[in-house]
Amino acid sequence: MNLLSTSLVLYLMIGAGVALAVYLADRSGSQAERSFRVGTAAVFWPLYIPVLLRGTPTPPTEAMPADDVSAAITQVDCELQAALGSLRGWAEGVLVREKDRLTELRSAWSAQAERIREMDRLLQLPEHAIGSTSEEASPRMQQSEQARLRNLHCLQQLRERAHDDLLGSLAAVRELVSMIHLAKFTGAPAARAEEIVAQIAAAVEGLSIVTAQEPPFLDGPAPSCATAANGLHRQIVR
């Protein structure tokens, strides 16, 4: 086999490898278009190598829109991290002691925000729209519809309470963050900073207690929400 034949075989072997790479890397278009690309890659493989090295552009994923609650959590978390960073060399011992609870705090905020979004999605379903019951409906149907509307009203109240409690927790932490900065620049002892950080870490416990509350704690028209929740609780227990 002469040099020309050897070079041709080597060229075609490389072309076959590049064609296979093109086949695996680019699955867009019709079958005919893909076959054309694979066939030309086997022959004109030097033109396809730069394309393969660049990689197939990945279509941009649509980012989840950030709502107001997510933006507020991000802002407060950034302020908190900056304040905690300022404790290094002054009162960093408390960072080690409260590390776990401070981590749980952000998780609790995110969990509460997702809980609120889940309730919003539920309340926005078409089947949960508040309608009116025909006067010709049977008393049993009218009673069921009234109970459904009361339950939706209770759910709306629960959502509002969860939202208010989350924003209240964020506001309280922002206040404590400002106290850390004030304590540092007024020459307060490290013990004061440790006390403030402990209060911030304790915010996760307060938020967890609020999240675990049952609808009877709502400030709704008594005894509708409490009665509905207690009745549901009795059914679950049974």
mmCIF file of C-alpha atoms in Angstrom, residues 28-227:
data_model
loop_
_atom_site.group_PDB
_atom_site.id
_atom_site.type_symbol
_atom_site.label_atom_id
_atom_site.label_comp_id
_atom_site.label_asym_id
_atom_site.label_seq_id
_atom_site.Cartn_x
_atom_site.Cartn_y
_atom_site.Cartn_z
ATOM 1 C CA SER A 28 -31.915 18.788 15.503
ATOM 2 C CA GLY A 29 -33.753 18.984 12.209
ATOM 3 C CA SER A 30 -35.374 16.300 10.101
ATOM 4 C CA GLN A 31 -33.939 12.889 9.346
ATOM 5 C CA ALA A 32 -32.888 14.046 5.885
ATOM 6 C CA GLU A 33 -31.037 17.054 7.270
ATOM 7 C CA ARG A 34 -29.235 14.928 9.823
ATOM 8 C CA SER A 35 -28.250 12.395 7.172
ATOM 9 C CA PHE A 36 -26.869 15.194 5.001
ATOM 10 C CA ARG A 37 -24.780 16.563 7.879
ATOM 11 C CA VAL A 38 -23.423 13.130 8.765
ATOM 12 C CA GLY A 39 -22.585 12.343 5.139
ATOM 13 C CA THR A 40 -20.790 15.595 4.497
ATOM 14 C CA ALA A 41 -18.970 15.316 7.824
ATOM 15 C CA ALA A 42 -17.449 12.014 6.727
ATOM 16 C CA VAL A 43 -15.921 13.679 3.666
ATOM 17 C CA PHE A 44 -15.391 17.262 4.743
ATOM 18 C CA TRP A 45 -14.589 16.495 8.374
ATOM 19 C CA PRO A 46 -11.947 19.296 8.735
ATOM 20 C CA LEU A 47 -14.818 21.794 8.410
ATOM 21 C CA TYR A 48 -16.833 20.120 11.192
ATOM 22 C CA ILE A 49 -14.091 19.809 13.793
ATOM 23 C CA PRO A 50 -14.281 23.511 14.890
ATOM 24 C CA VAL A 51 -18.060 23.129 15.249
ATOM 25 C CA LEU A 52 -17.640 20.039 17.429
ATOM 26 C CA LEU A 53 -14.988 21.727 19.543
ATOM 27 C CA ARG A 54 -17.316 24.673 20.165
ATOM 28 C CA GLY A 55 -20.048 22.305 21.174
ATOM 29 C CA THR A 56 -23.696 22.413 20.309
ATOM 30 C CA PRO A 57 -25.186 25.592 21.755
ATOM 31 C CA THR A 58 -27.547 24.765 24.538
ATOM 32 C CA PRO A 59 -30.829 26.610 24.268
ATOM 33 C CA PRO A 60 -31.164 29.031 27.157
ATOM 34 C CA THR A 61 -33.420 27.825 29.899
ATOM 35 C CA GLU A 62 -36.181 30.124 30.944
ATOM 36 C CA ALA A 63 -35.428 31.427 34.377
ATOM 37 C CA MET A 64 -38.089 31.182 37.006
ATOM 38 C CA PRO A 65 -39.499 34.622 37.626
ATOM 39 C CA ALA A 66 -38.499 35.872 41.033
ATOM 40 C CA ASP A 67 -41.472 37.082 43.038
ATOM 41 C CA ASP A 68 -41.409 39.801 45.664
ATOM 42 C CA VAL A 69 -40.997 37.317 48.512
ATOM 43 C CA SER A 70 -37.987 35.649 46.893
ATOM 44 C CA ALA A 71 -36.411 39.041 46.251
ATOM 45 C CA ALA A 72 -36.969 40.040 49.890
ATOM 46 C CA ILE A 73 -35.419 36.783 51.144
ATOM 47 C CA THR A 74 -32.383 37.264 48.915
ATOM 48 C CA GLN A 75 -31.910 40.854 50.069
ATOM 49 C CA VAL A 76 -32.170 40.053 53.769
ATOM 50 C CA ASP A 77 -29.918 37.017 53.398
ATOM 51 C CA CYS A 78 -27.244 39.140 51.690
ATOM 52 C CA GLU A 79 -27.448 41.752 54.447
ATOM 53 C CA LEU A 80 -27.249 39.005 57.076
ATOM 54 C CA GLN A 81 -24.204 37.377 55.477
ATOM 55 C CA ALA A 82 -22.439 40.745 55.301
ATOM 56 C CA ALA A 83 -23.169 41.412 58.966
ATOM 57 C CA LEU A 84 -21.998 37.955 60.020
ATOM 58 C CA GLY A 85 -18.834 38.438 57.996
ATOM 59 C CA SER A 86 -18.073 41.565 59.996
ATOM 60 C CA LEU A 87 -17.934 39.451 63.176
ATOM 61 C CA ARG A 88 -14.694 37.760 62.166
ATOM 62 C CA GLY A 89 -11.944 38.780 64.526
ATOM 63 C CA TRP A 90 -14.450 40.262 66.956
ATOM 64 C CA ALA A 91 -17.148 37.764 67.900
ATOM 65 C CA GLU A 92 -16.678 34.913 65.461
ATOM 66 C CA GLY A 93 -17.115 32.273 68.152
ATOM 67 C CA VAL A 94 -20.876 32.703 67.942
ATOM 68 C CA LEU A 95 -20.767 31.864 64.229
ATOM 69 C CA VAL A 96 -19.511 28.391 65.050
ATOM 70 C CA ARG A 97 -22.121 27.832 67.755
ATOM 71 C CA GLU A 98 -25.061 29.110 65.721
ATOM 72 C CA LYS A 99 -23.957 27.840 62.306
ATOM 73 C CA ASP A 100 -26.646 25.165 62.046
ATOM 74 C CA ARG A 101 -29.534 27.374 63.134
ATOM 75 C CA LEU A 102 -28.430 30.185 60.826
ATOM 76 C CA THR A 103 -28.418 27.726 57.932
ATOM 77 C CA GLU A 104 -31.860 26.488 58.923
ATOM 78 C CA LEU A 105 -33.159 30.049 58.951
ATOM 79 C CA ARG A 106 -32.677 30.541 55.215
ATOM 80 C CA SER A 107 -34.199 27.107 54.568
ATOM 81 C CA ALA A 108 -37.205 28.008 56.713
ATOM 82 C CA TRP A 109 -37.703 31.255 54.795
ATOM 83 C CA SER A 110 -37.563 29.409 51.481
ATOM 84 C CA ALA A 111 -39.939 26.700 52.702
ATOM 85 C CA GLN A 112 -42.432 29.291 53.906
ATOM 86 C CA ALA A 113 -42.213 31.149 50.590
ATOM 87 C CA GLU A 114 -42.864 27.943 48.654
ATOM 88 C CA ARG A 115 -45.803 27.172 50.951
ATOM 89 C CA ILE A 116 -47.284 30.570 50.139
ATOM 90 C CA ARG A 117 -46.763 30.059 46.404
ATOM 91 C CA GLU A 118 -48.416 26.640 46.616
ATOM 92 C CA MET A 119 -51.474 28.131 48.289
ATOM 93 C CA ASP A 120 -51.569 30.888 45.664
ATOM 94 C CA ARG A 121 -51.529 28.335 42.852
ATOM 95 C CA LEU A 122 -54.313 26.408 44.552
ATOM 96 C CA LEU A 123 -56.479 29.470 45.082
ATOM 97 C CA GLN A 124 -56.036 30.536 41.455
ATOM 98 C CA LEU A 125 -57.395 27.289 40.017
ATOM 99 C CA PRO A 126 -60.572 27.857 37.949
ATOM 100 C CA GLU A 127 -62.476 25.245 39.935
ATOM 101 C CA HIS A 128 -61.848 27.257 43.086
ATOM 102 C CA ALA A 129 -63.424 30.405 41.707
ATOM 103 C CA ILE A 130 -66.128 31.804 43.941
ATOM 104 C CA GLY A 131 -69.467 31.416 42.205
ATOM 105 C CA SER A 132 -73.081 31.501 43.209
ATOM 106 C CA THR A 133 -75.408 28.600 43.820
ATOM 107 C CA SER A 134 -78.669 28.559 41.977
ATOM 108 C CA GLU A 135 -81.728 29.118 44.120
ATOM 109 C CA GLU A 136 -83.179 26.032 42.509
ATOM 110 C CA ALA A 137 -80.395 23.864 43.936
ATOM 111 C CA SER A 138 -81.306 21.479 46.691
ATOM 112 C CA PRO A 139 -80.644 22.507 50.298
ATOM 113 C CA ARG A 140 -77.893 19.880 50.460
ATOM 114 C CA MET A 141 -76.139 21.386 47.436
ATOM 115 C CA GLN A 142 -76.457 24.894 48.842
ATOM 116 C CA GLN A 143 -75.050 23.743 52.164
ATOM 117 C CA SER A 144 -72.078 22.056 50.451
ATOM 118 C CA GLU A 145 -71.341 25.143 48.365
ATOM 119 C CA GLN A 146 -71.436 27.386 51.438
ATOM 120 C CA ALA A 147 -69.039 25.025 53.220
ATOM 121 C CA ARG A 148 -66.710 25.071 50.178
ATOM 122 C CA LEU A 149 -66.676 28.872 50.156
ATOM 123 C CA ARG A 150 -65.912 28.938 53.881
ATOM 124 C CA ASN A 151 -63.001 26.546 53.364
ATOM 125 C CA LEU A 152 -61.591 28.673 50.539
ATOM 126 C CA HIS A 153 -61.971 31.741 52.737
ATOM 127 C CA CYS A 154 -60.042 29.972 55.502
ATOM 128 C CA LEU A 155 -57.332 28.985 53.038
ATOM 129 C CA GLN A 156 -57.036 32.586 51.877
ATOM 130 C CA GLN A 157 -56.703 33.722 55.480
ATOM 131 C CA LEU A 158 -54.060 31.080 56.126
ATOM 132 C CA ARG A 159 -52.125 32.315 53.127
ATOM 133 C CA GLU A 160 -52.285 35.919 54.303
ATOM 134 C CA ARG A 161 -51.144 34.943 57.802
ATOM 135 C CA ALA A 162 -48.196 32.934 56.418
ATOM 136 C CA HIS A 163 -47.218 35.866 54.180
ATOM 137 C CA ASP A 164 -47.395 38.380 57.016
ATOM 138 C CA ASP A 165 -45.399 36.125 59.344
ATOM 139 C CA LEU A 166 -42.655 35.615 56.751
ATOM 140 C CA LEU A 167 -42.331 39.332 56.067
ATOM 141 C CA GLY A 168 -42.345 39.983 59.805
ATOM 142 C CA SER A 169 -39.494 37.508 60.299
ATOM 143 C CA LEU A 170 -37.482 39.159 57.526
ATOM 144 C CA ALA A 171 -38.079 42.612 58.982
ATOM 145 C CA ALA A 172 -37.037 41.469 62.453
ATOM 146 C CA VAL A 173 -33.787 39.984 61.131
ATOM 147 C CA ARG A 174 -33.012 43.193 59.225
ATOM 148 C CA GLU A 175 -33.461 45.129 62.451
ATOM 149 C CA LEU A 176 -31.089 42.789 64.275
ATOM 150 C CA VAL A 177 -28.571 43.049 61.435
ATOM 151 C CA SER A 178 -28.507 46.822 61.855
ATOM 152 C CA MET A 179 -27.914 46.295 65.571
ATOM 153 C CA ILE A 180 -24.820 44.196 64.787
ATOM 154 C CA HIS A 181 -23.330 47.047 62.780
ATOM 155 C CA LEU A 182 -24.221 49.547 65.487
ATOM 156 C CA ALA A 183 -22.685 47.387 68.210
ATOM 157 C CA LYS A 184 -19.470 46.991 66.265
ATOM 158 C CA PHE A 185 -18.932 50.669 65.549
ATOM 159 C CA THR A 186 -19.894 51.810 69.048
ATOM 160 C CA GLY A 187 -17.294 49.536 70.613
ATOM 161 C CA ALA A 188 -19.769 47.180 72.245
ATOM 162 C CA PRO A 189 -18.309 44.007 73.783
ATOM 163 C CA ALA A 190 -18.293 40.795 71.806
ATOM 164 C CA ALA A 191 -20.918 39.412 74.158
ATOM 165 C CA ARG A 192 -23.413 41.936 72.779
ATOM 166 C CA ALA A 193 -22.836 40.720 69.222
ATOM 167 C CA GLU A 194 -23.197 37.128 70.348
ATOM 168 C CA GLU A 195 -26.517 37.979 71.983
ATOM 169 C CA ILE A 196 -27.812 39.583 68.775
ATOM 170 C CA VAL A 197 -26.723 36.651 66.601
ATOM 171 C CA ALA A 198 -28.439 34.260 69.004
ATOM 172 C CA GLN A 199 -31.655 36.268 68.561
ATOM 173 C CA ILE A 200 -31.301 36.039 64.784
ATOM 174 C CA ALA A 201 -30.757 32.291 64.966
ATOM 175 C CA ALA A 202 -33.817 31.946 67.200
ATOM 176 C CA ALA A 203 -35.949 33.470 64.433
ATOM 177 C CA VAL A 204 -36.045 30.073 62.732
ATOM 178 C CA GLU A 205 -37.825 28.606 65.751
ATOM 179 C CA GLY A 206 -40.461 31.307 65.749
ATOM 180 C CA LEU A 207 -41.103 30.833 62.043
ATOM 181 C CA SER A 208 -41.377 27.074 62.469
ATOM 182 C CA ILE A 209 -43.957 27.519 65.226
ATOM 183 C CA VAL A 210 -46.020 29.827 63.028
ATOM 184 C CA THR A 211 -45.831 27.420 60.091
ATOM 185 C CA ALA A 212 -47.059 24.560 62.236
ATOM 186 C CA GLN A 213 -50.125 26.405 63.473
ATOM 187 C CA GLU A 214 -53.532 25.046 62.568
ATOM 188 C CA PRO A 215 -56.288 27.154 60.970
ATOM 189 C CA PRO A 216 -58.052 27.608 64.362
ATOM 190 C CA PHE A 217 -55.392 30.243 65.105
ATOM 191 C CA LEU A 218 -56.684 32.379 62.263
ATOM 192 C CA ASP A 219 -58.503 35.589 62.952
ATOM 193 C CA GLY A 220 -61.414 34.496 60.800
ATOM 194 C CA PRO A 221 -65.104 34.691 61.498
ATOM 195 C CA ALA A 222 -65.678 32.303 64.378
ATOM 196 C CA PRO A 223 -66.498 29.559 64.465
ATOM 197 C CA SER A 224 -66.412 28.840 60.702
ATOM 198 C CA CYS A 225 -62.666 28.372 60.142
ATOM 199 C CA ALA A 226 -62.089 26.688 63.484
ATOM 200 C CA THR A 227 -65.058 24.381 62.979
#
